[in-house]
Amino acid sequence: MRDTRESRLLLVLLIAIAFALITVDIRGGQESPVDGARQAASAVFGPVENGVAAAVDPIGNAIGAVRDSGERHTRIAALEKENAQLKAELGSDDRNRNRLRELDSMLKTAGAGQYGIKGAQVIAIGAAQGFSWTVTIDVGARDGITRDMTVLNGSGLVGRVTTVGPSTATVLLANDPDFTVGTRMEKSDELGFATGQGDRPLLVQLLNGKAKVKPGDRLVTFGSSADKPFVPGVPVGEVVRVDPAGGGLTRNIYVRPYVGFTKLDIVGVVVQAPRSDPRDAVLPQKPKPAPTVTVTVTPPPPDGQQAADGQQPNTAQQGQNQQNQQGRDQGDATP
């Protein structure tokens, strides 16, 4: 197309329409009027994204092995066996080893929380889906995925499913500013709400303005009614900063999430909630502090005791001995 006045006007018009659609979509939330169009686009482009990912992914079978893990922990042992076989088949490739470690970690997380999961791979990031922090995964309605399901990986909470196509789904990440999840503090059980802040720590508003909290304290998801969109007990993150208590009804703390949102690859969609709240069972064990080395310094004994024990005499005693020896020498020298 030649650079003419008409082409420039057309470009400006298209940009204005795009921003208008984005604004309507954001304000509409879950009832967005363009949700149907987005689902239609997912149905059209989802198979293409899946095909590209499958063509370049040598570990696709490993992820597929996890997709049938909805039968809760009874499938965990079988999946671990299949995972071990895949390790032998895939050899020593560094990337494959890293992804297998992610699978191992995710299976352990699912086992600790008794979550029934569907394994998935991230096949696209959210640049083409607006300005939100989102990713596309390669499972959809045909795999039993529905809207408002919890998404996790071996580290903790990844996000929630927002849009589902036949073979793909869109996940809103936990660091997105439109993302909010109920949280519970480890041990103290203080409740709050975490909100994403992009590449900054999560902002958590504790409901108790006088809650005692310090850096290093950890949080998990509190859970939602009917376990949607969030199941309980999924690790969220660790406190890095606490605002001073100002006497208000709430208190702000800042939490570093366990999940690295810029390097997501293998994730799991929770398709079956645990029978009971796992509480803090899914949190990793805290490292034990290193033992303290104690050095004992023994003071030397008094000088008199050294001489009594046959050790080197003190200076005063040495001087007296020298004088006595000089006296004897002078007596021997007198005619």
mmCIF file of C-alpha atoms in Angstrom:
data_model
loop_
_atom_site.group_PDB
_atom_site.id
_atom_site.type_symbol
_atom_site.label_atom_id
_atom_site.label_comp_id
_atom_site.label_asym_id
_atom_site.label_seq_id
_atom_site.Cartn_x
_atom_site.Cartn_y
_atom_site.Cartn_z
ATOM 1 C CA MET A 1 0.000 0.000 0.000
ATOM 2 C CA ARG A 2 1.375 3.409 -0.973
ATOM 3 C CA ASP A 3 1.873 6.078 1.657
ATOM 4 C CA THR A 4 -1.054 8.345 0.875
ATOM 5 C CA ARG A 5 -3.310 10.554 2.923
ATOM 6 C CA GLU A 6 -6.122 8.012 2.656
ATOM 7 C CA SER A 7 -3.900 5.156 3.905
ATOM 8 C CA ARG A 8 -2.778 7.225 6.895
ATOM 9 C CA LEU A 9 -6.380 8.060 7.795
ATOM 10 C CA LEU A 10 -7.289 4.379 7.520
ATOM 11 C CA LEU A 11 -4.424 3.434 9.856
ATOM 12 C CA VAL A 12 -5.499 6.013 12.455
ATOM 13 C CA LEU A 13 -9.096 4.787 12.229
ATOM 14 C CA LEU A 14 -8.064 1.146 12.774
ATOM 15 C CA ILE A 15 -5.947 2.097 15.795
ATOM 16 C CA ALA A 16 -8.864 4.056 17.300
ATOM 17 C CA ILE A 17 -11.205 1.077 16.809
ATOM 18 C CA ALA A 18 -8.685 -1.260 18.429
ATOM 19 C CA PHE A 19 -8.361 0.939 21.526
ATOM 20 C CA ALA A 20 -12.135 1.260 21.754
ATOM 21 C CA LEU A 21 -12.552 -2.524 21.697
ATOM 22 C CA ILE A 22 -9.858 -2.956 24.354
ATOM 23 C CA THR A 23 -11.603 -0.387 26.597
ATOM 24 C CA VAL A 24 -14.990 -2.071 26.178
ATOM 25 C CA ASP A 25 -13.454 -5.481 26.882
ATOM 26 C CA ILE A 26 -11.698 -4.340 30.082
ATOM 27 C CA ARG A 27 -14.757 -2.522 31.452
ATOM 28 C CA GLY A 28 -17.018 -5.442 30.582
ATOM 29 C CA GLY A 29 -15.002 -7.901 32.674
ATOM 30 C CA GLN A 30 -16.528 -11.361 32.632
ATOM 31 C CA GLU A 31 -19.598 -10.010 30.793
ATOM 32 C CA SER A 32 -17.524 -8.421 28.044
ATOM 33 C CA PRO A 33 -19.523 -8.004 24.792
ATOM 34 C CA VAL A 34 -16.473 -9.164 22.801
ATOM 35 C CA ASP A 35 -16.101 -12.397 24.753
ATOM 36 C CA GLY A 36 -17.912 -14.320 22.017
ATOM 37 C CA ALA A 37 -15.564 -12.957 19.376
ATOM 38 C CA ARG A 38 -12.566 -13.855 21.528
ATOM 39 C CA GLN A 39 -13.811 -17.411 21.933
ATOM 40 C CA ALA A 40 -14.366 -17.648 18.188
ATOM 41 C CA ALA A 41 -10.812 -16.448 17.575
ATOM 42 C CA SER A 42 -9.568 -19.029 20.061
ATOM 43 C CA ALA A 43 -11.384 -21.723 18.144
ATOM 44 C CA VAL A 44 -9.774 -20.578 14.882
ATOM 45 C CA PHE A 45 -6.215 -19.843 16.001
ATOM 46 C CA GLY A 46 -5.935 -22.330 18.879
ATOM 47 C CA PRO A 47 -5.277 -25.350 16.631
ATOM 48 C CA VAL A 48 -2.615 -23.337 14.780
ATOM 49 C CA GLU A 49 -0.801 -22.513 18.030
ATOM 50 C CA ASN A 50 -1.118 -26.133 19.105
ATOM 51 C CA GLY A 51 0.270 -27.350 15.806
ATOM 52 C CA VAL A 52 3.284 -25.053 15.959
ATOM 53 C CA ALA A 53 4.015 -26.057 19.566
ATOM 54 C CA ALA A 54 3.701 -29.758 18.768
ATOM 55 C CA ALA A 55 5.997 -29.467 15.771
ATOM 56 C CA VAL A 56 8.883 -28.018 17.786
ATOM 57 C CA ASP A 57 8.295 -29.749 21.125
ATOM 58 C CA PRO A 58 10.145 -33.050 21.733
ATOM 59 C CA ILE A 59 8.613 -33.447 25.179
ATOM 60 C CA GLY A 60 4.958 -33.219 24.186
ATOM 61 C CA ASN A 61 4.331 -36.817 25.174
ATOM 62 C CA ALA A 62 5.534 -36.049 28.690
ATOM 63 C CA ILE A 63 2.942 -33.319 29.123
ATOM 64 C CA GLY A 64 0.262 -35.511 27.592
ATOM 65 C CA ALA A 65 1.014 -38.131 30.193
ATOM 66 C CA VAL A 66 -0.068 -35.701 32.890
ATOM 67 C CA ARG A 67 -3.315 -34.649 31.210
ATOM 68 C CA ASP A 68 -5.163 -37.709 32.394
ATOM 69 C CA SER A 69 -4.331 -37.128 36.060
ATOM 70 C CA GLY A 70 -7.811 -36.017 37.028
ATOM 71 C CA GLU A 71 -8.319 -39.171 39.073
ATOM 72 C CA ARG A 72 -6.538 -37.547 41.955
ATOM 73 C CA HIS A 73 -3.597 -39.147 43.769
ATOM 74 C CA THR A 74 -4.406 -42.658 42.532
ATOM 75 C CA ARG A 75 -2.787 -41.604 39.257
ATOM 76 C CA ILE A 76 0.267 -39.923 40.770
ATOM 77 C CA ALA A 77 2.298 -43.136 41.118
ATOM 78 C CA ALA A 78 1.563 -44.171 37.535
ATOM 79 C CA LEU A 79 2.491 -40.719 36.262
ATOM 80 C CA GLU A 80 5.758 -40.764 38.159
ATOM 81 C CA LYS A 81 6.568 -44.132 36.582
ATOM 82 C CA GLU A 82 5.812 -42.772 33.112
ATOM 83 C CA ASN A 83 7.905 -39.723 33.927
ATOM 84 C CA ALA A 84 10.864 -41.938 34.850
ATOM 85 C CA GLN A 85 10.538 -43.779 31.538
ATOM 86 C CA LEU A 86 10.488 -40.481 29.689
ATOM 87 C CA LYS A 87 13.693 -39.420 31.423
ATOM 88 C CA ALA A 88 15.458 -42.457 30.013
ATOM 89 C CA GLU A 89 14.039 -41.854 26.530
ATOM 90 C CA LEU A 90 14.855 -38.152 26.329
ATOM 91 C CA GLY A 91 18.515 -38.537 27.229
ATOM 92 C CA SER A 92 20.733 -35.727 28.445
ATOM 93 C CA ASP A 93 19.376 -32.676 26.626
ATOM 94 C CA ASP A 94 19.575 -29.740 29.056
ATOM 95 C CA ARG A 95 16.231 -28.224 28.071
ATOM 96 C CA ASN A 96 14.427 -31.532 28.344
ATOM 97 C CA ARG A 97 15.994 -32.208 31.728
ATOM 98 C CA ASN A 98 14.802 -28.832 32.959
ATOM 99 C CA ARG A 99 11.253 -29.479 31.752
ATOM 100 C CA LEU A 100 11.234 -32.905 33.340
ATOM 101 C CA ARG A 101 12.237 -31.274 36.619
ATOM 102 C CA GLU A 102 9.240 -28.968 36.209
ATOM 103 C CA LEU A 103 6.993 -31.985 35.677
ATOM 104 C CA ASP A 104 8.414 -33.695 38.756
ATOM 105 C CA SER A 105 7.888 -30.587 40.850
ATOM 106 C CA MET A 106 4.322 -30.108 39.606
ATOM 107 C CA LEU A 107 3.414 -33.730 40.342
ATOM 108 C CA LYS A 108 4.779 -33.384 43.866
ATOM 109 C CA THR A 109 2.757 -30.198 44.393
ATOM 110 C CA ALA A 110 -0.402 -31.908 43.110
ATOM 111 C CA GLY A 111 0.246 -34.908 45.329
ATOM 112 C CA ALA A 112 0.849 -32.777 48.445
ATOM 113 C CA GLY A 113 -2.395 -30.863 47.923
ATOM 114 C CA GLN A 114 -4.376 -33.839 46.587
ATOM 115 C CA TYR A 115 -5.276 -31.817 43.493
ATOM 116 C CA GLY A 116 -6.518 -33.563 40.361
ATOM 117 C CA ILE A 117 -4.767 -31.787 37.481
ATOM 118 C CA LYS A 118 -4.536 -31.640 33.714
ATOM 119 C CA GLY A 119 -1.019 -31.012 32.501
ATOM 120 C CA ALA A 120 -0.505 -28.312 29.873
ATOM 121 C CA GLN A 121 2.165 -26.381 28.056
ATOM 122 C CA VAL A 122 2.304 -22.623 27.569
ATOM 123 C CA ILE A 123 2.207 -22.067 23.799
ATOM 124 C CA ALA A 124 1.683 -18.299 23.565
ATOM 125 C CA ILE A 125 2.050 -15.189 25.684
ATOM 126 C CA GLY A 126 -0.471 -12.406 25.987
ATOM 127 C CA ALA A 127 1.001 -9.815 23.628
ATOM 128 C CA ALA A 128 -1.597 -10.682 20.997
ATOM 129 C CA GLN A 129 -4.423 -10.755 23.524
ATOM 130 C CA GLY A 130 -4.321 -7.170 24.765
ATOM 131 C CA PHE A 131 -2.255 -5.531 27.482
ATOM 132 C CA SER A 132 -3.025 -8.060 30.229
ATOM 133 C CA TRP A 133 -0.581 -10.549 31.750
ATOM 134 C CA THR A 134 -1.980 -13.689 30.114
ATOM 135 C CA VAL A 135 -0.748 -16.879 28.488
ATOM 136 C CA THR A 136 -2.353 -19.469 26.222
ATOM 137 C CA ILE A 137 -2.116 -23.151 27.141
ATOM 138 C CA ASP A 138 -2.654 -26.155 24.872
ATOM 139 C CA VAL A 139 -5.691 -27.673 26.609
ATOM 140 C CA GLY A 140 -9.311 -26.620 26.236
ATOM 141 C CA ALA A 141 -12.936 -27.685 26.397
ATOM 142 C CA ARG A 142 -12.160 -31.032 24.767
ATOM 143 C CA ASP A 143 -9.858 -31.780 27.713
ATOM 144 C CA GLY A 144 -12.485 -30.910 30.323
ATOM 145 C CA ILE A 145 -11.236 -27.371 30.963
ATOM 146 C CA THR A 146 -13.798 -24.772 31.954
ATOM 147 C CA ARG A 147 -13.674 -21.140 32.933
ATOM 148 C CA ASP A 148 -12.503 -20.160 36.442
ATOM 149 C CA MET A 149 -10.238 -23.126 37.115
ATOM 150 C CA THR A 150 -7.065 -22.716 39.201
ATOM 151 C CA VAL A 151 -3.753 -22.980 37.348
ATOM 152 C CA LEU A 152 -0.539 -23.894 39.177
ATOM 153 C CA ASN A 153 2.926 -25.272 38.630
ATOM 154 C CA GLY A 154 5.564 -26.825 40.857
ATOM 155 C CA SER A 155 6.272 -23.478 42.540
ATOM 156 C CA GLY A 156 2.733 -22.348 43.339
ATOM 157 C CA LEU A 157 -0.152 -20.267 42.020
ATOM 158 C CA VAL A 158 0.078 -19.332 38.313
ATOM 159 C CA GLY A 159 -3.401 -17.861 37.732
ATOM 160 C CA ARG A 160 -6.914 -18.777 36.640
ATOM 161 C CA VAL A 161 -8.576 -19.779 33.388
ATOM 162 C CA THR A 162 -10.563 -16.927 31.822
ATOM 163 C CA THR A 163 -11.377 -18.030 28.268
ATOM 164 C CA VAL A 164 -11.756 -21.562 26.911
ATOM 165 C CA GLY A 165 -11.670 -22.689 23.295
ATOM 166 C CA PRO A 166 -11.993 -26.226 21.933
ATOM 167 C CA SER A 167 -8.277 -27.020 22.229
ATOM 168 C CA THR A 168 -6.728 -24.025 24.012
ATOM 169 C CA ALA A 169 -7.430 -21.793 27.002
ATOM 170 C CA THR A 170 -6.345 -18.362 28.203
ATOM 171 C CA VAL A 171 -4.911 -17.977 31.706
ATOM 172 C CA LEU A 172 -4.913 -14.649 33.562
ATOM 173 C CA LEU A 173 -1.663 -14.605 35.546
ATOM 174 C CA ALA A 174 -1.575 -13.805 39.251
ATOM 175 C CA ASN A 175 0.597 -10.730 38.719
ATOM 176 C CA ASP A 176 -1.991 -9.026 36.466
ATOM 177 C CA PRO A 177 -3.495 -5.845 38.008
ATOM 178 C CA ASP A 178 -7.002 -7.252 37.392
ATOM 179 C CA PHE A 179 -6.176 -10.434 39.321
ATOM 180 C CA THR A 180 -7.337 -10.830 42.938
ATOM 181 C CA VAL A 181 -7.153 -13.928 45.153
ATOM 182 C CA GLY A 182 -8.016 -14.567 48.797
ATOM 183 C CA THR A 183 -4.982 -15.488 50.899
ATOM 184 C CA ARG A 184 -4.258 -16.989 54.299
ATOM 185 C CA MET A 185 -1.088 -16.520 56.328
ATOM 186 C CA GLU A 186 0.820 -19.611 57.358
ATOM 187 C CA LYS A 187 0.311 -20.515 61.066
ATOM 188 C CA SER A 188 -1.431 -17.240 62.045
ATOM 189 C CA ASP A 189 -4.336 -17.828 59.589
ATOM 190 C CA GLU A 190 -4.689 -14.069 58.973
ATOM 191 C CA LEU A 191 -6.846 -13.515 55.884
ATOM 192 C CA GLY A 192 -6.335 -11.009 53.091
ATOM 193 C CA PHE A 193 -6.648 -10.283 49.399
ATOM 194 C CA ALA A 194 -3.676 -10.317 47.004
ATOM 195 C CA THR A 195 -3.653 -8.160 43.880
ATOM 196 C CA GLY A 196 -1.150 -8.328 41.020
ATOM 197 C CA GLN A 197 1.204 -5.440 40.295
ATOM 198 C CA GLY A 198 2.946 -6.560 37.122
ATOM 199 C CA ASP A 199 6.655 -7.104 37.673
ATOM 200 C CA ARG A 200 6.458 -5.777 41.251
ATOM 201 C CA PRO A 201 5.563 -7.813 44.368
ATOM 202 C CA LEU A 202 1.909 -8.674 44.975
ATOM 203 C CA LEU A 203 0.008 -6.222 47.161
ATOM 204 C CA VAL A 204 -1.860 -8.008 49.962
ATOM 205 C CA GLN A 205 -4.416 -6.233 52.147
ATOM 206 C CA LEU A 206 -4.800 -8.073 55.435
ATOM 207 C CA LEU A 207 -8.271 -7.807 56.940
ATOM 208 C CA ASN A 208 -6.783 -7.353 60.412
ATOM 209 C CA GLY A 209 -5.104 -3.946 60.622
ATOM 210 C CA LYS A 210 -3.194 -5.049 63.744
ATOM 211 C CA ALA A 211 -2.016 -8.378 62.362
ATOM 212 C CA LYS A 212 1.498 -9.361 63.362
ATOM 213 C CA VAL A 213 3.471 -10.111 60.214
ATOM 214 C CA LYS A 214 7.132 -9.925 59.263
ATOM 215 C CA PRO A 215 9.295 -10.475 56.174
ATOM 216 C CA GLY A 216 9.701 -14.164 55.446
ATOM 217 C CA ASP A 217 6.138 -15.108 56.433
ATOM 218 C CA ARG A 218 4.375 -17.188 53.765
ATOM 219 C CA LEU A 219 0.883 -17.212 52.240
ATOM 220 C CA VAL A 220 -1.373 -19.734 50.514
ATOM 221 C CA THR A 221 -4.709 -19.411 48.733
ATOM 222 C CA PHE A 222 -7.724 -19.302 51.017
ATOM 223 C CA GLY A 223 -10.033 -20.973 48.506
ATOM 224 C CA SER A 224 -13.310 -19.945 46.897
ATOM 225 C CA SER A 225 -16.900 -21.054 47.160
ATOM 226 C CA ALA A 226 -17.272 -24.382 45.331
ATOM 227 C CA ASP A 227 -13.483 -24.199 44.742
ATOM 228 C CA LYS A 228 -13.857 -21.814 41.786
ATOM 229 C CA PRO A 229 -11.882 -19.955 40.752
ATOM 230 C CA PHE A 230 -9.412 -20.964 43.466
ATOM 231 C CA VAL A 231 -8.799 -24.156 45.387
ATOM 232 C CA PRO A 232 -7.324 -23.802 48.900
ATOM 233 C CA GLY A 233 -3.743 -24.338 49.985
ATOM 234 C CA VAL A 234 -1.835 -23.365 46.820
ATOM 235 C CA PRO A 235 1.414 -21.518 47.710
ATOM 236 C CA VAL A 236 1.255 -17.829 46.784
ATOM 237 C CA GLY A 237 4.488 -16.236 47.975
ATOM 238 C CA GLU A 238 6.651 -14.829 50.742
ATOM 239 C CA VAL A 239 6.410 -11.459 52.511
ATOM 240 C CA VAL A 240 9.196 -9.046 51.567
ATOM 241 C CA ARG A 241 7.903 -5.772 53.051
ATOM 242 C CA VAL A 242 5.335 -4.679 55.625
ATOM 243 C CA ASP A 243 3.779 -1.230 55.819
ATOM 244 C CA PRO A 244 3.621 0.221 59.336
ATOM 245 C CA ALA A 245 0.330 -0.308 61.106
ATOM 246 C CA GLY A 246 -1.561 2.958 60.786
ATOM 247 C CA GLY A 247 -4.570 2.129 62.919
ATOM 248 C CA GLY A 248 -6.747 1.405 59.882
ATOM 249 C CA LEU A 249 -9.048 -1.527 59.359
ATOM 250 C CA THR A 250 -6.604 -3.219 56.977
ATOM 251 C CA ARG A 251 -2.834 -3.555 56.694
ATOM 252 C CA ASN A 252 -0.758 -3.650 53.507
ATOM 253 C CA ILE A 253 2.049 -6.124 52.951
ATOM 254 C CA TYR A 254 4.064 -6.934 49.831
ATOM 255 C CA VAL A 255 4.631 -10.502 48.733
ATOM 256 C CA ARG A 256 7.179 -11.936 46.313
ATOM 257 C CA PRO A 257 5.337 -14.664 44.377
ATOM 258 C CA TYR A 258 6.880 -18.114 44.185
ATOM 259 C CA VAL A 259 6.132 -18.390 40.457
ATOM 260 C CA GLY A 260 8.347 -16.747 37.841
ATOM 261 C CA PHE A 261 5.729 -15.380 35.445
ATOM 262 C CA THR A 262 8.237 -14.496 32.719
ATOM 263 C CA LYS A 263 9.489 -18.080 32.291
ATOM 264 C CA LEU A 264 6.386 -20.253 32.413
ATOM 265 C CA ASP A 265 6.429 -23.516 30.473
ATOM 266 C CA ILE A 266 4.757 -26.528 32.135
ATOM 267 C CA VAL A 267 1.586 -25.860 34.169
ATOM 268 C CA GLY A 268 -1.338 -27.808 35.576
ATOM 269 C CA VAL A 269 -5.043 -26.929 35.566
ATOM 270 C CA VAL A 270 -6.846 -28.118 38.702
ATOM 271 C CA VAL A 271 -9.868 -30.050 37.422
ATOM 272 C CA GLN A 272 -10.655 -31.715 40.760
ATOM 273 C CA ALA A 273 -10.408 -29.959 44.120
ATOM 274 C CA PRO A 274 -9.048 -31.698 47.241
ATOM 275 C CA ARG A 275 -11.531 -33.389 49.554
ATOM 276 C CA SER A 276 -10.221 -31.318 52.464
ATOM 277 C CA ASP A 277 -8.242 -28.097 52.791
ATOM 278 C CA PRO A 278 -4.513 -29.004 52.680
ATOM 279 C CA ARG A 279 -3.782 -25.911 54.788
ATOM 280 C CA ASP A 280 0.028 -25.421 54.759
ATOM 281 C CA ALA A 281 0.928 -28.932 53.556
ATOM 282 C CA VAL A 282 1.843 -27.785 50.043
ATOM 283 C CA LEU A 283 4.340 -25.149 51.218
ATOM 284 C CA PRO A 284 7.955 -26.315 50.899
ATOM 285 C CA GLN A 285 9.861 -27.098 54.056
ATOM 286 C CA LYS A 286 11.863 -24.156 55.337
ATOM 287 C CA PRO A 287 15.640 -24.705 55.230
ATOM 288 C CA LYS A 288 17.151 -25.551 58.588
ATOM 289 C CA PRO A 289 19.514 -22.901 59.982
ATOM 290 C CA ALA A 290 23.201 -23.745 59.862
ATOM 291 C CA PRO A 291 24.617 -24.965 63.208
ATOM 292 C CA THR A 292 26.419 -22.338 65.288
ATOM 293 C CA VAL A 293 30.124 -23.005 65.806
ATOM 294 C CA THR A 294 31.196 -22.366 69.408
ATOM 295 C CA VAL A 295 34.864 -21.653 70.159
ATOM 296 C CA THR A 296 35.986 -22.111 73.775
ATOM 297 C CA VAL A 297 39.071 -20.141 74.905
ATOM 298 C CA THR A 298 40.797 -21.444 78.068
ATOM 299 C CA PRO A 299 42.694 -18.714 80.006
ATOM 300 C CA PRO A 300 46.290 -19.587 81.048
ATOM 301 C CA PRO A 301 46.849 -20.583 84.725
ATOM 302 C CA PRO A 302 48.414 -18.104 87.194
ATOM 303 C CA ASP A 303 52.204 -17.680 87.085
ATOM 304 C CA GLY A 304 52.731 -19.259 90.482
ATOM 305 C CA GLN A 305 50.893 -22.371 89.444
ATOM 306 C CA GLN A 306 53.030 -22.608 86.287
ATOM 307 C CA ALA A 307 56.181 -22.732 88.394
ATOM 308 C CA ALA A 308 54.632 -25.284 90.749
ATOM 309 C CA ASP A 309 53.737 -27.496 87.812
ATOM 310 C CA GLY A 310 57.318 -27.458 86.523
ATOM 311 C CA GLN A 311 56.565 -24.980 83.796
ATOM 312 C CA GLN A 312 58.527 -21.830 83.018
ATOM 313 C CA PRO A 313 58.857 -19.669 86.194
ATOM 314 C CA ASN A 314 57.788 -16.096 86.288
ATOM 315 C CA THR A 315 60.100 -13.120 85.720
ATOM 316 C CA ALA A 316 60.511 -12.244 89.421
ATOM 317 C CA GLN A 317 61.616 -15.764 90.257
ATOM 318 C CA GLN A 318 64.114 -15.740 87.388
ATOM 319 C CA GLY A 319 65.674 -12.480 88.682
ATOM 320 C CA GLN A 320 66.087 -13.898 92.216
ATOM 321 C CA ASN A 321 67.760 -17.046 90.867
ATOM 322 C CA GLN A 322 70.224 -14.969 88.838
ATOM 323 C CA GLN A 323 71.207 -12.915 91.957
ATOM 324 C CA ASN A 324 71.808 -16.059 94.021
ATOM 325 C CA GLN A 325 74.007 -17.519 91.272
ATOM 326 C CA GLN A 326 76.071 -14.295 91.075
ATOM 327 C CA GLY A 327 76.592 -14.398 94.884
ATOM 328 C CA ARG A 328 77.904 -17.971 94.701
ATOM 329 C CA ASP A 329 80.240 -17.058 91.852
ATOM 330 C CA GLN A 330 81.738 -14.128 93.815
ATOM 331 C CA GLY A 331 82.301 -16.351 96.886
ATOM 332 C CA ASP A 332 84.153 -18.903 94.805
ATOM 333 C CA ALA A 333 86.341 -16.167 93.304
ATOM 334 C CA THR A 334 87.554 -14.743 96.821
ATOM 335 C CA PRO A 335 91.136 -15.943 97.749
#
